[in-house]
Coordinates of C-alpha atoms in Angstrom, one line a residue:
X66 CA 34.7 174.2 67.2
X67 CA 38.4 175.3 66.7
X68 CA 40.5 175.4 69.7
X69 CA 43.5 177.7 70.7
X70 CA 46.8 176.7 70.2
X71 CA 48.8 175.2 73.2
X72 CA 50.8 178.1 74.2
X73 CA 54.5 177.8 73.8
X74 CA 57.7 178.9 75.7
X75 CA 57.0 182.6 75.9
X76 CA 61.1 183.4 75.4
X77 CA 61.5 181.0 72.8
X78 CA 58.5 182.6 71.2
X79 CA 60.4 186.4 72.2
X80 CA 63.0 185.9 70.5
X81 CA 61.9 184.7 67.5
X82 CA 59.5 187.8 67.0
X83 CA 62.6 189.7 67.2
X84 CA 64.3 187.4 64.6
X85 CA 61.4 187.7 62.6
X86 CA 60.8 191.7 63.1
X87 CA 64.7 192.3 61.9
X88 CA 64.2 190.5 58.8
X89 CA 61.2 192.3 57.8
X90 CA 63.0 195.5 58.8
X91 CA 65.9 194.2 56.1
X92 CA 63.1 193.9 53.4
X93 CA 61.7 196.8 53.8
X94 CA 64.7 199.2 54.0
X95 CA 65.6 197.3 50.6
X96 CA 62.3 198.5 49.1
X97 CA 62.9 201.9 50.0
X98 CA 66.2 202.1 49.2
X99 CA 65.3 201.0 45.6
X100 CA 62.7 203.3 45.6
X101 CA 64.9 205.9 46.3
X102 CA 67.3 204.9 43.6
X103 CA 64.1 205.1 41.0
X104 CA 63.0 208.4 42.3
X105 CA 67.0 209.7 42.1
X106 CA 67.4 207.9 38.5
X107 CA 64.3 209.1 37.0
X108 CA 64.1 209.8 33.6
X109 CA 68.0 209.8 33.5
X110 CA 70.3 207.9 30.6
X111 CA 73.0 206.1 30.1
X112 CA 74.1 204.5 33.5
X113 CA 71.9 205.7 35.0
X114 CA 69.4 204.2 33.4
X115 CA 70.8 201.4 33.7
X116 CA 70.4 202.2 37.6
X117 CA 66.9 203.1 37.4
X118 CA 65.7 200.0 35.1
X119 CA 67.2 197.9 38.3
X120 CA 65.5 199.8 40.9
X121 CA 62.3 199.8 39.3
X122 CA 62.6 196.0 38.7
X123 CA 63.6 195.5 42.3
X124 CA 60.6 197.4 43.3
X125 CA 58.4 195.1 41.6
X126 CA 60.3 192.0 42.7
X127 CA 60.0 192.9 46.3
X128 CA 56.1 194.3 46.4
X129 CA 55.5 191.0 44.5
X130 CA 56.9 188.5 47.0
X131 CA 55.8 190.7 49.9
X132 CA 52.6 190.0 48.1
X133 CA 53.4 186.2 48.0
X134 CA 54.5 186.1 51.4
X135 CA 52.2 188.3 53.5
X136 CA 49.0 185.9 51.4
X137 CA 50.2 183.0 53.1
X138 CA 48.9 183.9 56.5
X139 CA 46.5 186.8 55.6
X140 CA 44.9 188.8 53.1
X141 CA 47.6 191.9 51.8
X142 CA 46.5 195.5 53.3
X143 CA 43.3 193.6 54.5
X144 CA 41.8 193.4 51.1
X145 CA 39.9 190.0 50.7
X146 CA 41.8 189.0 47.4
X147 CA 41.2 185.8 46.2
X148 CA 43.3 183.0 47.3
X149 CA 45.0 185.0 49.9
X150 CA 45.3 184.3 53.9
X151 CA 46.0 180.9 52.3
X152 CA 46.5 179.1 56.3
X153 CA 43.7 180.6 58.0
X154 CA 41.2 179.2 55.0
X155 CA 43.1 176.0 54.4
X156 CA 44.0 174.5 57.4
X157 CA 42.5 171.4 57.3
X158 CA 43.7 170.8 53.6
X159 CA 47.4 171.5 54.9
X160 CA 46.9 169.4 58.1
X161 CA 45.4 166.0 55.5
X162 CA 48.3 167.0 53.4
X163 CA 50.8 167.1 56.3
X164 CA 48.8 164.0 57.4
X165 CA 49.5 162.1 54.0
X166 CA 52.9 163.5 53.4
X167 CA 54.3 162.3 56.7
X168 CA 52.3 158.6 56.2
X169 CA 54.0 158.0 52.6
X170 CA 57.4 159.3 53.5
X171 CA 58.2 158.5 57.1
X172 CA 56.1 155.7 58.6
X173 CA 56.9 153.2 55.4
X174 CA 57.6 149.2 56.6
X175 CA 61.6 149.4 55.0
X176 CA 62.3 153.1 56.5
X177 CA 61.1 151.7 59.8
X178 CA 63.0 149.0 59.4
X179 CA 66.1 150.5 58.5
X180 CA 65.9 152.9 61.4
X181 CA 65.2 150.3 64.3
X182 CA 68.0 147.7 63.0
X183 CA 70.2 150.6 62.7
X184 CA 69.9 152.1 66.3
X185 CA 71.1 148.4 68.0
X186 CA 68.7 148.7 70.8
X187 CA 69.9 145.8 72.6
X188 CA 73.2 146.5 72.3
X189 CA 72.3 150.1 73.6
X190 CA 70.1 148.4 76.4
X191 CA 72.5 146.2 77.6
X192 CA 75.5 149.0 77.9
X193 CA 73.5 150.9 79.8
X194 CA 72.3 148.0 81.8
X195 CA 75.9 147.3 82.9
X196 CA 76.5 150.3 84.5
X197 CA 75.4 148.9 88.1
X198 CA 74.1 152.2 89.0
X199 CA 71.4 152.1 86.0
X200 CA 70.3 148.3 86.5
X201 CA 69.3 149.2 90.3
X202 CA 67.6 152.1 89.0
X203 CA 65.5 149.8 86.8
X204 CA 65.1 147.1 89.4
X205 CA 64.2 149.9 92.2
X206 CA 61.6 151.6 90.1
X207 CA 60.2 148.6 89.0
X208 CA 59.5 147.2 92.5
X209 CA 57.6 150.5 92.6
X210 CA 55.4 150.1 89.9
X211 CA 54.9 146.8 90.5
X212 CA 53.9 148.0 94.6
X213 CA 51.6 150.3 93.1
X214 CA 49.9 147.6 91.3
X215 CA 49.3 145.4 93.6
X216 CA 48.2 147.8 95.9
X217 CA 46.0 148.8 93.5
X218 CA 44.3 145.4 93.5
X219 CA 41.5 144.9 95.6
X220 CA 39.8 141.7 97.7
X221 CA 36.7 142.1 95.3
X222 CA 38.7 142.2 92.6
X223 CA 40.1 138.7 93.0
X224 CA 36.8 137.6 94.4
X225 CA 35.0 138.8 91.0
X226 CA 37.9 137.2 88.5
X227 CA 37.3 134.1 90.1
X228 CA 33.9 133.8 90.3
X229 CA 33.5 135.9 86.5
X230 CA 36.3 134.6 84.6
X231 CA 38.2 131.8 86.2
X232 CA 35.3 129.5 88.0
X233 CA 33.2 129.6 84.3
X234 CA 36.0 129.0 82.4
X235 CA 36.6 125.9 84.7
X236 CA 33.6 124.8 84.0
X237 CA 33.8 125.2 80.8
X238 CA 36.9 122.9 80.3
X239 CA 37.0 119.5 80.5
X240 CA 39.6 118.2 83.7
X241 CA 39.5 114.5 82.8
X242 CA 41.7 114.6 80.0
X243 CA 43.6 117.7 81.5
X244 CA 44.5 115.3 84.5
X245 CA 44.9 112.2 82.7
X246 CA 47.5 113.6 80.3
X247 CA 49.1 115.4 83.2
X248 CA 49.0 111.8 85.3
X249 CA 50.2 109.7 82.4
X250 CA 53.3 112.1 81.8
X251 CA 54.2 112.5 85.5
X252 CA 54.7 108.4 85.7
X253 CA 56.1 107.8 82.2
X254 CA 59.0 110.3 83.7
X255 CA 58.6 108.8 87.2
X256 CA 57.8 112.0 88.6
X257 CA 55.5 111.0 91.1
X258 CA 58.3 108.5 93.0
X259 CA 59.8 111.5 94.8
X260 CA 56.3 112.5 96.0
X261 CA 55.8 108.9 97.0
X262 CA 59.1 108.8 98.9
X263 CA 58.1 112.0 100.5
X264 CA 54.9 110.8 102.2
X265 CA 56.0 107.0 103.4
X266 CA 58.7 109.3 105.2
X267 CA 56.9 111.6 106.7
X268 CA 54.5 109.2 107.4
X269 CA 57.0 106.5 109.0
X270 CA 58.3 109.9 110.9
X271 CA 54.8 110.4 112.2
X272 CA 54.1 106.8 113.2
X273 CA 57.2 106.3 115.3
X274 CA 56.7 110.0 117.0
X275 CA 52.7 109.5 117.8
X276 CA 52.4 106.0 119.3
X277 CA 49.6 107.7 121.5
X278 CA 48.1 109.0 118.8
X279 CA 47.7 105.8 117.1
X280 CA 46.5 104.2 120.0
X281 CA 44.1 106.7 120.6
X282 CA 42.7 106.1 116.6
X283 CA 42.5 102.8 117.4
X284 CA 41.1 102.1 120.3
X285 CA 38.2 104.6 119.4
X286 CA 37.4 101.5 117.2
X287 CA 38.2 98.2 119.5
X288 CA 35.4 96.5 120.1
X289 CA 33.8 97.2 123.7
X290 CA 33.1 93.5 124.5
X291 CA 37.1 92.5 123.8
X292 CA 39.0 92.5 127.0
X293 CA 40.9 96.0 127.1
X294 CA 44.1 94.1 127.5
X295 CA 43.4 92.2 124.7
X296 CA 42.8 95.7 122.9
X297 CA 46.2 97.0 123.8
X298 CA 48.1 94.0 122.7
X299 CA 46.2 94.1 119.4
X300 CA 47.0 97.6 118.9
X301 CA 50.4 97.6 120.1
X302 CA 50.8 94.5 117.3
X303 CA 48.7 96.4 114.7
X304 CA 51.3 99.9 115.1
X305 CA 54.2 97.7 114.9
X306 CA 53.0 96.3 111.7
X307 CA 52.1 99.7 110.2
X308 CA 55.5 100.8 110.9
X309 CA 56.9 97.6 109.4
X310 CA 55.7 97.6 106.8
X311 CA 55.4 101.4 106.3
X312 CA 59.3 101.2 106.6
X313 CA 59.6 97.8 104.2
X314 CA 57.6 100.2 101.5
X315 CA 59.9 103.0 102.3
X316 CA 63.2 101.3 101.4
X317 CA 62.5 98.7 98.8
X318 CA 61.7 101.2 95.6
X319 CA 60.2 97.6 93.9
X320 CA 58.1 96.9 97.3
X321 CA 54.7 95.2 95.7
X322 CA 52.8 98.0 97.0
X323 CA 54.8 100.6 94.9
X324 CA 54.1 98.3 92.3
X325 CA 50.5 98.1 92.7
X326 CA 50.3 102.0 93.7
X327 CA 52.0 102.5 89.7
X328 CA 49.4 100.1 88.6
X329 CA 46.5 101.8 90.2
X330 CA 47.9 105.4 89.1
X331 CA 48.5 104.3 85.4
X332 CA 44.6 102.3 85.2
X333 CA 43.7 105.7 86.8
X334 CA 45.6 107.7 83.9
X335 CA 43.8 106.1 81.2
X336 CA 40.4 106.0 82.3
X337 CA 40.4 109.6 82.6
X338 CA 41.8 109.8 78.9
X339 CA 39.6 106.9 77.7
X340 CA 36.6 106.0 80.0
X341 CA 33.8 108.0 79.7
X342 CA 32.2 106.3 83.7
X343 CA 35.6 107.7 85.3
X344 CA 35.9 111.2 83.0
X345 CA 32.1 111.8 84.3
X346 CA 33.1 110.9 87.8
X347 CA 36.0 113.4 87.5
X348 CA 33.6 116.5 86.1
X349 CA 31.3 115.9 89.1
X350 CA 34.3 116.4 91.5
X351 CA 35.4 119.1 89.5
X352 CA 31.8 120.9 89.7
X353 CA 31.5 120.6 93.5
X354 CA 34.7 121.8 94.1
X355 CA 34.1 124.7 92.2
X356 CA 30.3 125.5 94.4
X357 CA 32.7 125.2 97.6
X358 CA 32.2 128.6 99.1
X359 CA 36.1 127.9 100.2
X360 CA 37.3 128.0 96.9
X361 CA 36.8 131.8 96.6
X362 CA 37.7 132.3 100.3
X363 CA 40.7 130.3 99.4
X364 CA 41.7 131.9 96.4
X365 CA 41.3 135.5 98.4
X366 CA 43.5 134.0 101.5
X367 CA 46.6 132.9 99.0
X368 CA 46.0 135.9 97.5
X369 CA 46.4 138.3 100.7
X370 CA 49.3 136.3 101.0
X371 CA 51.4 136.7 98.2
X372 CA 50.8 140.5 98.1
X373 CA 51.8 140.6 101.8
X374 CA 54.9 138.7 100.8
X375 CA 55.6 140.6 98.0
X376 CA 55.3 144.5 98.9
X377 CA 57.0 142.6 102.0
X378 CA 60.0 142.1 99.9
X379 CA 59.6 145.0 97.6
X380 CA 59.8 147.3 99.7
X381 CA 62.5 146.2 101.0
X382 CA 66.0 147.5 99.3
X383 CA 67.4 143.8 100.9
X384 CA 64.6 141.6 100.1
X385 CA 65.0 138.2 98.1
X386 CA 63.1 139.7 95.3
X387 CA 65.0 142.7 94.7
X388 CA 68.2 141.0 95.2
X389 CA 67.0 138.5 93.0
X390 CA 65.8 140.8 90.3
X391 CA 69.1 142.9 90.4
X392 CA 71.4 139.4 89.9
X393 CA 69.0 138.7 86.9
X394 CA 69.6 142.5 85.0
X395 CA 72.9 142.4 85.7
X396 CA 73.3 138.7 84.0
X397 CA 71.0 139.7 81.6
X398 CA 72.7 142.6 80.2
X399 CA 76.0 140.8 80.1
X400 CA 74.6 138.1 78.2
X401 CA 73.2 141.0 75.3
X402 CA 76.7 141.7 75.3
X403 CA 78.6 139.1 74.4
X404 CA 75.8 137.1 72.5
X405 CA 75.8 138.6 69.6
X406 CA 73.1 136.2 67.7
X407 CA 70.8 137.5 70.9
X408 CA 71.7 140.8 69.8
X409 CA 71.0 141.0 66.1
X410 CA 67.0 138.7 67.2
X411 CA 66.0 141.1 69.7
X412 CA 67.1 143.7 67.4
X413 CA 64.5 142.0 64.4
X414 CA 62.5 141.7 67.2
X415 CA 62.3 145.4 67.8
X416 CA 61.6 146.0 64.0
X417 CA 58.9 143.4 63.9
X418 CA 56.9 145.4 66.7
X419 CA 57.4 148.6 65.0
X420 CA 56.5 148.0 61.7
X421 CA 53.7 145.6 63.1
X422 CA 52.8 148.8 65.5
X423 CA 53.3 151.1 62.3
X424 CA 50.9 148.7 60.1
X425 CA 47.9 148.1 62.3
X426 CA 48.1 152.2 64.1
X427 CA 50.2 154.3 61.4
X428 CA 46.9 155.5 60.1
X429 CA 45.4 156.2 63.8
X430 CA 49.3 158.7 64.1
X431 CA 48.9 160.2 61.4
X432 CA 45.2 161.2 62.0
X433 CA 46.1 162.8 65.1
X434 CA 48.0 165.8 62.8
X435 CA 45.2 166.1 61.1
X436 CA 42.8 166.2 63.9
X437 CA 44.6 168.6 65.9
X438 CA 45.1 170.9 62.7
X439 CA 41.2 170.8 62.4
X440 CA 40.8 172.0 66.4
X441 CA 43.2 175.1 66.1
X442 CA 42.2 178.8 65.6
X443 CA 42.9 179.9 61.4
X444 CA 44.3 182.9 62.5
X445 CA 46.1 181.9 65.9
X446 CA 47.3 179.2 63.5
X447 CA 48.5 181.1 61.2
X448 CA 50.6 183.4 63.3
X449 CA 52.2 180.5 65.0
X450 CA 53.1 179.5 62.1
X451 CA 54.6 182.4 60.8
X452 CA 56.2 183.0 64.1
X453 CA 58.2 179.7 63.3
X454 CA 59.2 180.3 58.9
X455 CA 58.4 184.0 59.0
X456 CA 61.8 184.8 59.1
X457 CA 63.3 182.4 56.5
X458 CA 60.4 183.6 53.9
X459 CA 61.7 187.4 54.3
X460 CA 64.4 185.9 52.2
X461 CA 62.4 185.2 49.8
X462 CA 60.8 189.5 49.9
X463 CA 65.1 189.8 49.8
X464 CA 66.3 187.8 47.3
X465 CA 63.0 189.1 44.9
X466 CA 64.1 192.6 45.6
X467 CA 68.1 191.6 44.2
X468 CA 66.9 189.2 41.8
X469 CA 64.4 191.7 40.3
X470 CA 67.1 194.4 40.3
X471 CA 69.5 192.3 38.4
X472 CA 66.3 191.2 35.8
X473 CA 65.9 194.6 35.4
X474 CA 69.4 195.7 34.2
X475 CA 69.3 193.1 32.1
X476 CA 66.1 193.4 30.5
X477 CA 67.2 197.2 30.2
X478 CA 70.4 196.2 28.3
X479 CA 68.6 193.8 25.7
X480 CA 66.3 196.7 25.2
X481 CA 69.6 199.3 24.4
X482 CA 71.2 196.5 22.4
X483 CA 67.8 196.0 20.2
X484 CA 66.7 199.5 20.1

């Protein structure tokens, strides 16, 4: 079912009726006047015949592209002639032909490339990233968008990609190699020594701050027969010793127990790579971890968290992120500008992605000419159209009403010369 056109600017579309109703006004006073000139010049010689000969010749010139013309977008005087009101009835031809034309001239791989390399999109990007008034316009409306989004994003959401996507696709992969690998590179770069220097001094901190504490541990375990001073001098011994030897581990980085802890870690590494006891062991964790109703209570938690923390500080003109996102335009665009090499690869970049874009959805562009040509009205169409060439084509009804004329003088002349 054909649709109406989308209406246009009504002034636009004013003025050029007028354009278009002056230049038909221009052709017609031309075909009068020559038809005045062969009613004047009638059966009259010499140069006047020469005069008449034109203005019959400009009267056929000018009926004949009117004819040419007016057939375009209807049929002349209303009569149905054949292969008249040429829009209305081929629409759809002259849409897949706009379609094709536009396909096999414009959205060709080396024009495309040609145009995007020859814009300099980065370098455009990152002059207009320098002016500091245009990167905190970027940074500001992006903290919008990305409010919006996260707003946008639901409890149940989370709650269905873990249990839908992320929990079965845990599942689905093996963790023992995952953390063996993992393991085996964190001690062949000692990674894990930090982490290990970290807890013996937080936990030499905790012993020498909680004496109580300990004592309480303890003696929640001292033997109810033993004398309870005989308890207390044991535990008072046994927390001495801890923090001893907590303190002995702390600040000997060869202490046999950090040698024995790298031993136990690296045994660890490779029987989750290479022992298929331990890797089973590991799945099993892996699989009740994952049935833990806290694991999706926990996921939802860290996630109300980090969207607090983040519209928090997007919202916030002064917030770390904002700041943080306006230091990294404004370093970003003055690194496009003096890095030339950056430059001219984000540049092929750009014309990868659009002849990549042109490639896979050219066809689906084009189409949509072809598909909109097919929903509009033949004869709204058509008078559109003419609104928008009409006027240039009057040329055409004007230079057939000269050229004719001039055709016809000389035809006239041969015909004196021969007769």
């Amino acid at each position: 079912m054909s649709a109406p056109l989308v209406a246009g600017d009504p002034s636009s579309d004013a003025i050029r009726r007028s354009a278009l109703r002056r230049m038909r006004t221009v052709a017609v006073s031309l075909l009068l006047l020559a038809a005045a000139v062969y009613v004047a010049t009638h059966g009259q010689d010499g140069f006047w015949g020469f005069v008449n000969a034109g203005a019959e010749a400009s009267m056929v010139g000018a009926i004949a592209d009117w004819f040419a013309v007016t057939a375009l977008f209807k049929h002349p005087l209303g009569l149905p002639i054949p292969h008249t009101a040429l829009v209305p009835k081929r629409k759809d031809d002259l849409g897949k032909g706009l379609e094709q034309f536009v396909g096999e001239n414009f959205l060709q791989e080396d024009i495309i490339r040609e145009r995007v390399l020859g814009v300099g999109i980065a370098e455009r990007v990152g002059t207009w990233l320098a002016v500091p008034a245009n990167a905190e316009r970027v940074v500001t409306e992006g903290s919008e968008i990305a409010a919006v989004a996260l707003g946008k994003v639901r409890d149940d959401h989370i709650e269905a990609l873990v249990t839908e996507a992320l929990v079965p696709r845990f599942r689905e992969e093996p963790i023992a190699p995952l953390l063996g690998g993992l393991l085996s590179e964190a001690l062949h770069d000692d990674l894990h020594h930090g982490l290990v220097d970290l807890v013996l001094e937080e936990l030499h901190g905790w012993l020498i701050a909680n004496p109580d504490t300990v004592h309480e541990v303890l003696g929640e375990r001292a033997p109810w027969w033993a004398p309870d001073r005989l308890n207390e001098f044991v535990i008072d011994r046994a927390h001495v010793e801890m923090v001893r030897w907590i303190g002995e581990i702390r600040s000997n980085p060869e202490h046999r127990a950090r040698r024995a802890l790298d031993s136990m870690l690296g045994q660890l590494s490779e029987d989750l790579l290479t022992n298929a006891a331990t890797q089973e062991r590991a799945e099993r964790l892996k699989d009740r971890v994952l049935d833990h109703p806290a694991v999706i209570a926990t996921a939802i938690s860290l996630w109300k968290a980090l969207r607090k923390a983040l519209l928090g500080s997007l919202d916030d003109p002064d917030g770390a992120v904002r700041r943080r996102l306006l230091v990294e335009v404004e370093v970003g665009s003055a690194r496009l500008l003096s890095d030339a090499d950056l430059r001219a690869r984000l540049d092929r970049m750009a014309a990868d992605a659009a002849v990549f874009a042109v490639e896979r959805y050219g066809a689906e562009l084009t189409a949509v000419i072809g598909h909109t040509i097919e929903r509009w009205d033949g004869k709204e169409a058509a008078r559109k159209i003419e609104l928008h060439v009409g006027r240039d084509l009057q040329f055409i009804r004007i230079n057939g009403t000269i050229v004719g004329g001039l055709v016809g003088v000389l035809i006239h002349t041969i015909s004196v010369l021969i007769g």
